[in-house]
C-alpha positions as a printed NumPy array, in Angstrom:
array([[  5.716,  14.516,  36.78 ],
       [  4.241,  11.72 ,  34.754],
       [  5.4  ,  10.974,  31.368],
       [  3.071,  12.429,  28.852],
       [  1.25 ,   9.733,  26.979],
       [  1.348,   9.658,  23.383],
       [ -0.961,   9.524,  20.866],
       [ -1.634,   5.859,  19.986],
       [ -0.385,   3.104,  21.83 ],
       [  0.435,   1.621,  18.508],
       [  2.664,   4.441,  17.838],
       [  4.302,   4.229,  20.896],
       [  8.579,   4.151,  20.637],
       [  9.827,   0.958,  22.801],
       [ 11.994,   3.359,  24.31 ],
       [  9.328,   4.614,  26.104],
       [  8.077,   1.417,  27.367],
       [  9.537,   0.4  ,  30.799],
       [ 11.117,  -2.278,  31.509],
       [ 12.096,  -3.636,  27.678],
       [ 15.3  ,  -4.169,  26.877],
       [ 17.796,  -1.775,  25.595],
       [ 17.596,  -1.431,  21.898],
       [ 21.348,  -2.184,  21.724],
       [ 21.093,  -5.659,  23.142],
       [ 20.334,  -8.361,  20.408],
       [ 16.809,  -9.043,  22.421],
       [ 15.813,  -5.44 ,  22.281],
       [ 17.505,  -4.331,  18.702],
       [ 15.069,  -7.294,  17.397],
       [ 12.326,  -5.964,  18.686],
       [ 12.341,  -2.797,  17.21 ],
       [ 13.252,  -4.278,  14.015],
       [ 10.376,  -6.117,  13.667],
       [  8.213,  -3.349,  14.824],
       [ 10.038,  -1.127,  11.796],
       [  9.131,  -3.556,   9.402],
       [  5.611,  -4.41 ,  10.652],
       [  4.998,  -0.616,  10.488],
       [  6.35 ,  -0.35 ,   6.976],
       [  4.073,  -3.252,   5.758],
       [  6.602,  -6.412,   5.162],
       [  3.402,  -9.331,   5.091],
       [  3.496, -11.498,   8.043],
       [  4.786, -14.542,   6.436],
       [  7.797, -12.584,   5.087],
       [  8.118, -10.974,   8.385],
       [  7.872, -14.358,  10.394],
       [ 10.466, -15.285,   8.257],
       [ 13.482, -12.634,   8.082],
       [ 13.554, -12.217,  11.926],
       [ 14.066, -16.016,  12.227],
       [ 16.803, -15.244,   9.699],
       [ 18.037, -12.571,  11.972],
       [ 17.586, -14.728,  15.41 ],
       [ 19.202, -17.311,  14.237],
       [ 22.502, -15.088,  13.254],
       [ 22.281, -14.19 ,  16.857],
       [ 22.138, -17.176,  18.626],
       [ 18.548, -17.28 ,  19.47 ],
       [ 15.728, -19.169,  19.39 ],
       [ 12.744, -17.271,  18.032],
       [  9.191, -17.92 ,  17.769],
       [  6.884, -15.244,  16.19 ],
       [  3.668, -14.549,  15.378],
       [  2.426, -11.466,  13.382],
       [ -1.173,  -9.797,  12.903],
       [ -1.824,  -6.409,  11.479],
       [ -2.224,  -5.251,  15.147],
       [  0.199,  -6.772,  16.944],
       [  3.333,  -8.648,  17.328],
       [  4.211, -11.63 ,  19.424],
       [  8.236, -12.737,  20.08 ],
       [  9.163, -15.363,  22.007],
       [ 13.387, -15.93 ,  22.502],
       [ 14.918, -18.873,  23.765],
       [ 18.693, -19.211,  24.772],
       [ 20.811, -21.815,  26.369],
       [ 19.339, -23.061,  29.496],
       [ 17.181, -19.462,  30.009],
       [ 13.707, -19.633,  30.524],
       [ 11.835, -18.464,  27.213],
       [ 11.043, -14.988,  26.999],
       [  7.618, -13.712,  25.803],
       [  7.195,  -9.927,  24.631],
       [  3.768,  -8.724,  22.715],
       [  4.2  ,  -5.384,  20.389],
       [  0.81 ,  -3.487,  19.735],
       [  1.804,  -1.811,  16.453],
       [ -0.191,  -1.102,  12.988],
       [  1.01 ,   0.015,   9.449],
       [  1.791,   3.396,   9.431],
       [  3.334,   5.491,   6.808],
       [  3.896,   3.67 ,   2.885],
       [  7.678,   4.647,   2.466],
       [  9.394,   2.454,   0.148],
       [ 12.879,   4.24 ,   0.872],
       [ 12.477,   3.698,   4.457],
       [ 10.967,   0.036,   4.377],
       [ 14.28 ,  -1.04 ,   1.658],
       [ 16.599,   0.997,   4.394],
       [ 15.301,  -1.638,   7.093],
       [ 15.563,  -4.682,   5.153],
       [ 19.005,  -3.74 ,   4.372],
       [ 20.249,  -3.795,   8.001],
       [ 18.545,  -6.677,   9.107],
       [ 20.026,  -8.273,   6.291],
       [ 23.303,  -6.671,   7.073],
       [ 23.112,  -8.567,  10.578],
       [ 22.21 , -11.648,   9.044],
       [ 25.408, -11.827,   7.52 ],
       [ 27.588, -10.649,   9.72 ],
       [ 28.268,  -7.32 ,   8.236],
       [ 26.478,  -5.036,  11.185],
       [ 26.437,  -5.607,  15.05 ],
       [ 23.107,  -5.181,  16.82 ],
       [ 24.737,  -1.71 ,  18.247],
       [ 25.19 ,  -0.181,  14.728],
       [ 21.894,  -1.85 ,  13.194],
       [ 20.333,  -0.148,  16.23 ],
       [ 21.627,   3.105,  15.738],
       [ 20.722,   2.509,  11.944],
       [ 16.995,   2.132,  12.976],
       [ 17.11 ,   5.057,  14.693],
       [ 18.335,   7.325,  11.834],
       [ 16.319,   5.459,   9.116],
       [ 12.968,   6.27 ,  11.479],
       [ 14.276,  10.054,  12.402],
       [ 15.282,  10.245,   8.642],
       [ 12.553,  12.766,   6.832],
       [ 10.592,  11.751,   3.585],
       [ 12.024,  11.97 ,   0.285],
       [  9.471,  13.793,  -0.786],
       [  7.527,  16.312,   1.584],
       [  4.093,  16.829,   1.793],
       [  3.45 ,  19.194,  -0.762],
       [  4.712,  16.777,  -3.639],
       [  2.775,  14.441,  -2.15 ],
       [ -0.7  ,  16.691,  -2.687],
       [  0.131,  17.3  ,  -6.221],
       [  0.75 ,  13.543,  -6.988],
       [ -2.422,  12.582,  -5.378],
       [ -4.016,  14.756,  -8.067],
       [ -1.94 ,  14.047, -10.764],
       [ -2.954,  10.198,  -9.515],
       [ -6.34 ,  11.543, -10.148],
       [ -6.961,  12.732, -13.104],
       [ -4.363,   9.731, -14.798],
       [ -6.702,   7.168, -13.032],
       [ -9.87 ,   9.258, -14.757],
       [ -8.305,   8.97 , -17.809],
       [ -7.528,   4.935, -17.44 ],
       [-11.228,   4.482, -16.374],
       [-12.55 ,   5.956, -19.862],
       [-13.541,   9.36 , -18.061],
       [-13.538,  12.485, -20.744],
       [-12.657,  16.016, -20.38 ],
       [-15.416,  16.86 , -17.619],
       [-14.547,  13.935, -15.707],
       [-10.742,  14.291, -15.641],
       [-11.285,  17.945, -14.87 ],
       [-13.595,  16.748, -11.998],
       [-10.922,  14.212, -10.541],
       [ -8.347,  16.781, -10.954],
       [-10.332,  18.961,  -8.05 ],
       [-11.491,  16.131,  -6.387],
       [ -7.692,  14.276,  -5.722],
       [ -6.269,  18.476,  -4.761],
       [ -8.987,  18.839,  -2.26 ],
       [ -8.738,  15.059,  -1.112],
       [ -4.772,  14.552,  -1.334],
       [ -4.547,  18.024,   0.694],
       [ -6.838,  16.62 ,   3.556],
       [ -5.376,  13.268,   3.874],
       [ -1.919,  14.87 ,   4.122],
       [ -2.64 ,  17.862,   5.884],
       [ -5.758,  17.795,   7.583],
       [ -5.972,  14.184,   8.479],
       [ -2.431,  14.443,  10.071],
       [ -3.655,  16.316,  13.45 ],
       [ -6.492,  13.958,  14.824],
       [ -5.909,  10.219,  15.322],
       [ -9.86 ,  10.031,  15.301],
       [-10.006,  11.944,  11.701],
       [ -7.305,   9.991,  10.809],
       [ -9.4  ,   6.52 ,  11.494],
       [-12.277,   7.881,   9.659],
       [-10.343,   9.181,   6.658],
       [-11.927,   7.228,   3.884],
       [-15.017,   8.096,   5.102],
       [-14.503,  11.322,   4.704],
       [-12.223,  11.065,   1.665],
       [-14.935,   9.532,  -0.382],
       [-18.093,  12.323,   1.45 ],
       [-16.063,  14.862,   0.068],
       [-15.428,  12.908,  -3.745],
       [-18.935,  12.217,  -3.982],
       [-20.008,  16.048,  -2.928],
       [-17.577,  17.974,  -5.306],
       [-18.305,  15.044,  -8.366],
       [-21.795,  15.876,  -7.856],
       [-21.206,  19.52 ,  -7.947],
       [-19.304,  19.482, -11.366],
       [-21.885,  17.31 , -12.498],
       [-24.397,  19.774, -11.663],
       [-22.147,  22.251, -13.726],
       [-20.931,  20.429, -16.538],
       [-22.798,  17.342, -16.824],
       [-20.904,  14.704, -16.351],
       [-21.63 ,  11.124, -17.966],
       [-20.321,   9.506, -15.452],
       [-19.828,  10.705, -12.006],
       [-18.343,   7.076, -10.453],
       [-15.35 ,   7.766, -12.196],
       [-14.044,  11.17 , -10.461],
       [-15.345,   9.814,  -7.37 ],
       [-12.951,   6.322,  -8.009],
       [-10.224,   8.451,  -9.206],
       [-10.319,  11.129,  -5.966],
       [-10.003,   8.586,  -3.468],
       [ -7.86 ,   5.363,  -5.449],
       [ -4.854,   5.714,  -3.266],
       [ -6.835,   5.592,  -0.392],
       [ -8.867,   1.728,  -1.423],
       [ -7.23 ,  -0.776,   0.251],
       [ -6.511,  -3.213,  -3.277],
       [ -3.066,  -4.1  ,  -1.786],
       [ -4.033,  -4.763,   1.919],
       [ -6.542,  -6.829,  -0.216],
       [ -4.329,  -8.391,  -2.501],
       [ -1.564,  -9.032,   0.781],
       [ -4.784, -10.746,   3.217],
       [ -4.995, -12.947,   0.129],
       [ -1.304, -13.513,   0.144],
       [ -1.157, -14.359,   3.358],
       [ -3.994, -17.   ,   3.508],
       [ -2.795, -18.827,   0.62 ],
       [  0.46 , -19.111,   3.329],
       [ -1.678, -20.46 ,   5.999],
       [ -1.214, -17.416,   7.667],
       [ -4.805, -17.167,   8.461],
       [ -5.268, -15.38 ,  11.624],
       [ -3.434, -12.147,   9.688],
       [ -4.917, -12.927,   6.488],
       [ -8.335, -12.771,   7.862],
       [ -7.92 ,  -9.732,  10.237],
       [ -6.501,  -7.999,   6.762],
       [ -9.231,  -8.822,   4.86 ],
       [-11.939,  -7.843,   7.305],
       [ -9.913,  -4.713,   7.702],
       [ -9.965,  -4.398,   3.979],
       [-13.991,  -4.502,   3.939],
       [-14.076,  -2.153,   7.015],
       [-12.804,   0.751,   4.719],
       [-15.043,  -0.832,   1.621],
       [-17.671,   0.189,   3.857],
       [-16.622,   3.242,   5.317],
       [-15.854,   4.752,   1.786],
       [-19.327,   3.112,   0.641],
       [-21.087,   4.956,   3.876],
       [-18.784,   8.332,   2.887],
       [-20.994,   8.027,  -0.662],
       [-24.299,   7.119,   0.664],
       [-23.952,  10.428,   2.821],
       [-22.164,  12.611,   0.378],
       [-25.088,  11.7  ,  -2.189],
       [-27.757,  12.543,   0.042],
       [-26.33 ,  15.83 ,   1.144],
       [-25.509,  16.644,  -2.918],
       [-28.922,  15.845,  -3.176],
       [-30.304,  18.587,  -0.757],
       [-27.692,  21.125,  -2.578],
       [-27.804,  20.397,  -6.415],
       [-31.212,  18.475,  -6.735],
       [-32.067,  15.252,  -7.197],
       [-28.263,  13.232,  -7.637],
       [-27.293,   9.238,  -8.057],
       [-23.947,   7.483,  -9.251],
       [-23.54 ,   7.383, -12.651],
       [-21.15 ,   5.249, -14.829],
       [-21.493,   5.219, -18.395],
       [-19.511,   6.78 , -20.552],
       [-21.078,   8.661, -23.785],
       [-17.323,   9.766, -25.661],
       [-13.455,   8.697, -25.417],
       [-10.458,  10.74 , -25.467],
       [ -7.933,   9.259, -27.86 ],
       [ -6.188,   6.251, -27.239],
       [ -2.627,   7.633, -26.636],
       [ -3.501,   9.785, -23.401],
       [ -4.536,   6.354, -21.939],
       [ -0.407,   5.6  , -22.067],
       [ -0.039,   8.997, -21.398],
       [ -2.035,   8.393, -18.064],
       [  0.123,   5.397, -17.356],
       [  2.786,   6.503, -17.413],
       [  2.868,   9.741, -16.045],
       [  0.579,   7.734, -12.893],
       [  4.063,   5.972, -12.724],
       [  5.821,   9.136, -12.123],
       [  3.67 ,  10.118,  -9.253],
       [  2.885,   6.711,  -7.658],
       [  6.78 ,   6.894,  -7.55 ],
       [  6.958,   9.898,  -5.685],
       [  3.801,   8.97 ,  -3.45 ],
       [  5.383,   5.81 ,  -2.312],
       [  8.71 ,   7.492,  -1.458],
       [ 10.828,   5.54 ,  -3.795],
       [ 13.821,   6.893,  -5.355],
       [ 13.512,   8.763,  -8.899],
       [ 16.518,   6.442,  -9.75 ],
       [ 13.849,   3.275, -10.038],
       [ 11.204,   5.335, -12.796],
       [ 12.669,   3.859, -15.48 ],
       [ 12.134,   0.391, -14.013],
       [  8.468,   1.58 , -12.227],
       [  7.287,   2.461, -15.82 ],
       [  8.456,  -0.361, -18.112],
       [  7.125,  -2.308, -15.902],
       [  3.892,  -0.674, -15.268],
       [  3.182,  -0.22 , -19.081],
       [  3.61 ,  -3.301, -20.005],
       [  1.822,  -5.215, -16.899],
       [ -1.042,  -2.968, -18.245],
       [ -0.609,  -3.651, -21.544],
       [ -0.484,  -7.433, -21.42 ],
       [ -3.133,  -7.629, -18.764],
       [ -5.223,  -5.646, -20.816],
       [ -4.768,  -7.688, -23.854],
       [ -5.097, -10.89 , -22.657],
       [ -8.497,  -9.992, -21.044],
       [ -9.754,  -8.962, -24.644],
       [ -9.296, -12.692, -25.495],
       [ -9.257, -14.716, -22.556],
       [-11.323, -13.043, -19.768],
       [-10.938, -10.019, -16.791],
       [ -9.219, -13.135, -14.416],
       [ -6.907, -14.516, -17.127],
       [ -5.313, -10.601, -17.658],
       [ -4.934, -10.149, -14.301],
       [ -3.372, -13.009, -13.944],
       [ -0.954, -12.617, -16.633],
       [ -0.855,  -8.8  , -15.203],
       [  0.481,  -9.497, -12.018],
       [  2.993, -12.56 , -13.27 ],
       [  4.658,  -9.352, -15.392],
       [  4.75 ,  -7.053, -12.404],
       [  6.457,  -9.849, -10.339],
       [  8.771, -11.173, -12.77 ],
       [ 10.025,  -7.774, -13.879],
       [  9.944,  -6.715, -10.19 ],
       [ 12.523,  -9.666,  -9.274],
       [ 14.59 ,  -8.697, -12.658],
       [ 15.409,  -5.012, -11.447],
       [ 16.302,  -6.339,  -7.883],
       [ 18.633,  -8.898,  -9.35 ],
       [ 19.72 ,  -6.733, -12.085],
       [ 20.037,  -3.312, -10.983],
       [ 19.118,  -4.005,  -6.82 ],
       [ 15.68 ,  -1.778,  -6.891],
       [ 13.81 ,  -2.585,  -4.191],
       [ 10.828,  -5.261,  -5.107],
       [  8.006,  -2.806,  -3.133],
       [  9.38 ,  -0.164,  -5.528],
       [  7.745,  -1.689,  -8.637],
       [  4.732,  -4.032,  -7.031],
       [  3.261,  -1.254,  -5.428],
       [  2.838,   1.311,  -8.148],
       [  2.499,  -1.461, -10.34 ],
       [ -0.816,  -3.299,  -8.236],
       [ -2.475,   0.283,  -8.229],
       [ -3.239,  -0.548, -11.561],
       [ -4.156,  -4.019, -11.039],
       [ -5.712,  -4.822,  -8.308],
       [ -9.791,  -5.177,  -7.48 ],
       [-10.073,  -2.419,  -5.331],
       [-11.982,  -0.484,  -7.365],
       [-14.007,  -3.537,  -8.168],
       [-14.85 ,  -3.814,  -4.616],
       [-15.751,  -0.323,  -3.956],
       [-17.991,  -0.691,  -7.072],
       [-19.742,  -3.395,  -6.552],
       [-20.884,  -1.825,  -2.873],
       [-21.844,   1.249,  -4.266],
       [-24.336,  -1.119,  -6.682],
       [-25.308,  -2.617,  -3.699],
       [-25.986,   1.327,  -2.253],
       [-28.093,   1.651,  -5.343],
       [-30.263,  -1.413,  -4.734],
       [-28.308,  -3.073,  -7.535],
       [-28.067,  -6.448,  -5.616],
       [-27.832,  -8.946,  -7.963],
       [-25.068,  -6.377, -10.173],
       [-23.081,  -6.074,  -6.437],
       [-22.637,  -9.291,  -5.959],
       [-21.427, -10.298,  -8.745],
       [-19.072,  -7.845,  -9.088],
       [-17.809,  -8.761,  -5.457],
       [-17.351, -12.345,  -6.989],
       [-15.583, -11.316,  -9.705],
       [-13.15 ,  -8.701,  -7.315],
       [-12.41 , -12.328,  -5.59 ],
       [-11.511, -13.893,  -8.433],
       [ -9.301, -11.422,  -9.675],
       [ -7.583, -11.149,  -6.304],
       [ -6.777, -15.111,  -6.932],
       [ -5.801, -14.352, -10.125],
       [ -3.154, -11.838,  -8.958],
       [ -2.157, -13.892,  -6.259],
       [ -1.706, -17.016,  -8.727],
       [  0.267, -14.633, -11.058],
       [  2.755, -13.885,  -8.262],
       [  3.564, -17.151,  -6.797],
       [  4.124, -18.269, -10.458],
       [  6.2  , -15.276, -11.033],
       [  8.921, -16.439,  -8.114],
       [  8.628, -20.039,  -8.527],
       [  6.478, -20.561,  -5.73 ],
       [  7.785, -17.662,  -3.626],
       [  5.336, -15.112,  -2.648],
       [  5.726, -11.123,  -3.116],
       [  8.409,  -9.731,  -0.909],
       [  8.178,  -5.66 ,  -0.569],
       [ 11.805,  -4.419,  -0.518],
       [ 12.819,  -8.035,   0.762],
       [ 16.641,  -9.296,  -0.096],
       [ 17.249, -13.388,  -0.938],
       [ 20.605, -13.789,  -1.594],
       [ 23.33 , -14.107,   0.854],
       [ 25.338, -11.589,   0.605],
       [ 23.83 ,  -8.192,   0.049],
       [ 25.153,  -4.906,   0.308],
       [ 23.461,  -1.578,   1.23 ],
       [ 21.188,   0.253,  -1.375],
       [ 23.211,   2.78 ,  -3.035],
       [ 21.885,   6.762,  -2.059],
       [ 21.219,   8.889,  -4.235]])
């Protein structure tokens, strides 16, 4: 009887796949490690870089090339012909825990401390491993996410009370709901932001809301894709520009599915509560402490969204305070792009202090600490103006999303001395494993 095939090709284990080569052999142990970290979201010019690291520990010659879809390996040894192998393989799951569990054994092999048996069966555990935290923390974060997010956008008591519903009903479809279809699953944001723009509509029609962009924004941040942005930016400033480009076009694919999830959700609110359109001023301001209060319990659950261990919060919310903080003040007085700059330099220098320091993982603090910073919001923003015939205010907020995105990227290669972001990614030489908790 014939195997049964799975769901996505992309997902399928290289166990499965006939013919490759055992995953205990340094040829086949290599390939699933860079299909581990591909799928955990290491950039490609990291990537590219660690498993030459690794190949070269190993006696090989490697030659690789990465794209958000797909891997290519080639392995030379000795006198043997060169051998060519081509992964299909996307990002999956955001797990911080699992992504600094892989860098640790590939650095492990790199110097000498693990065979390519016992990094093998390492894999194997780390992928078979469960979540830190299950689904059902993961639902309340997203609305804790939320209504902090509401809060950090200048949204009052109706609005965070709107985001509140919107990220429950929203974080319990992307977790639950979107988890049983692969074709739900590729038109989540879609979706995500239909059913943001239906329920923000409805409270508006109930409470009258003075702005209903902002529980929209809020319901559906986790899901805009600022750091796939911010990473496709990354990665062309490396010359990495086949990845770069396929990230960033895959980047304004969910722009426009989320924009196209609005455009529907506002007609069909439209039909139900009367006559509806995105709103975004803002007519009265909660006090200035529950925007810190917003920051830094958003630190608390980005933490727990990103499957990082509660052992890093102190370092996730230092650092996320005070990237706000600075950013924010140095865009009073020297311009959006100048705080974001300065923004991102703190979340990368502060990121590369707590892995020195203390050995949290670097994906640990940038990713919490780039939901707060980076132009995906902008984006979304400026193509919702653009939904609203707003064509000269959509592009040129799109211009200034770009610019921030260099400005982030500028901050971070300033913050490492000319060494870009590395999620969960160990430099030194000798490194031992993450402690457990």
């Amino acid at each position: 009887m014939a195997e049964e095939l799975p769901v996505s090709i992309a997902e399928r284990r290289l166990d499965n796949v006939p013919h490759y080569p055992d995953r205990h052999e340094p040829v086949g142990f290599m390939l699933r490690l860079v299909k581990a970290l591909h799928t955990y979201g290491v950039p490609s010019y990291e990537l590219e870089r660690l498993m030459t690291n690794v190949a070269d520990q190993l006696g090989y010659g490697l030659q690789t090339t990465a794209v958000p879809t797909s891997i290519t390996m080639t392995f030379i040894q000795d006198e043997d012909k060169p051998r060519t192998y081509v992964i299909r393989s996307n990002a999956g799951e955001v797990n911080v825990d699992k992504l600094s569990r892989t860098t640790d054994v590939a650095h492990a092999v790199i110097n000498g401390e693990m065979s390519t048996e016992e990094g093998a069966k390492e894999l194997t555990e780390i992928a078979n491993s469960a979540p830190l935290h299950n689904k059902f923390w993961m639902i309340f974060c997203f609305m804790i996410v939320s209504i902090c997010i509401s809060r950090i956008f200048g949204g009052g008591v109706e609005e965070i009370i709107t985001a509140s519903v919107t990220g429950l009903v929203v974080g319990t479809f992307v977790n639950i709901g979107g988890l049983r279809s692969e074709t739900v699953s590729n038109l989540m944001p879609a979706l995500s932001a239909f059913i943001a723009t239906v329920i923000s509509f409805g409270f508006n029609y109930w409470l009258g809301l003075s702005s209903t962009y902002i529980p929209v924004v809020s319901g559906i941040m986790v899901l805009i894709p600022g750091m796939m942005l911010t990473i496709a930016m990354a990665e062309l400033a490396t010359q990495n520009l086949v990845s770069g480009t396929a990230r960033l076009l895959g980047a304004g694919v969910i722009f426009i599915q989320m924009t196209l999830g609005v455009a529907i959700g506002t007609q069909v609110a439209s039909l139900i509560f009367g006559q509806a359109s995105i709103t975004t001023s803002i007519d009265h301001q909660l006090p200035e402490w529950t925007v810190w209060l917003a920051i830094t319990i958003s630190s608390w659950a980005l933490m727990m969204l990103f499957q990082s261990r509660s052992k890093h919060l102190p370092w996730i919310v230092v650092t996320i305070c005070l990237s706000f903080f600075i950013s924010r003040w140095a865009g009073s007085y020297m311009g959006v792009a100048t705080g974001a700059f300065f923004g991102a330099l703190t979340v990368g220098v502060f990121s590369n202090l707590a892995y020195r320091i203390k050995q949290v993982p670097t994906a640990a603090i940038m990713m919490p600490g780039f939901i707060i910073l980076v132009p995906g919001s902008v984006g979304f923003k400026s193509l919702t103006e653009l939904l609203e015939h707003n064509i000269i205010g959509g592009l040129e907020t799109a211009f200034n999303m770009m610019i921030v995105g260099v400005s982030l990227i500028t901050g971070l290669l300033v913050s490492s001395i000319a060494t870009l972001p590395k999620p969960a990614i160990k430099t030194e030489t000798t490194v031992g494993p993450e402690d457990n908790e």
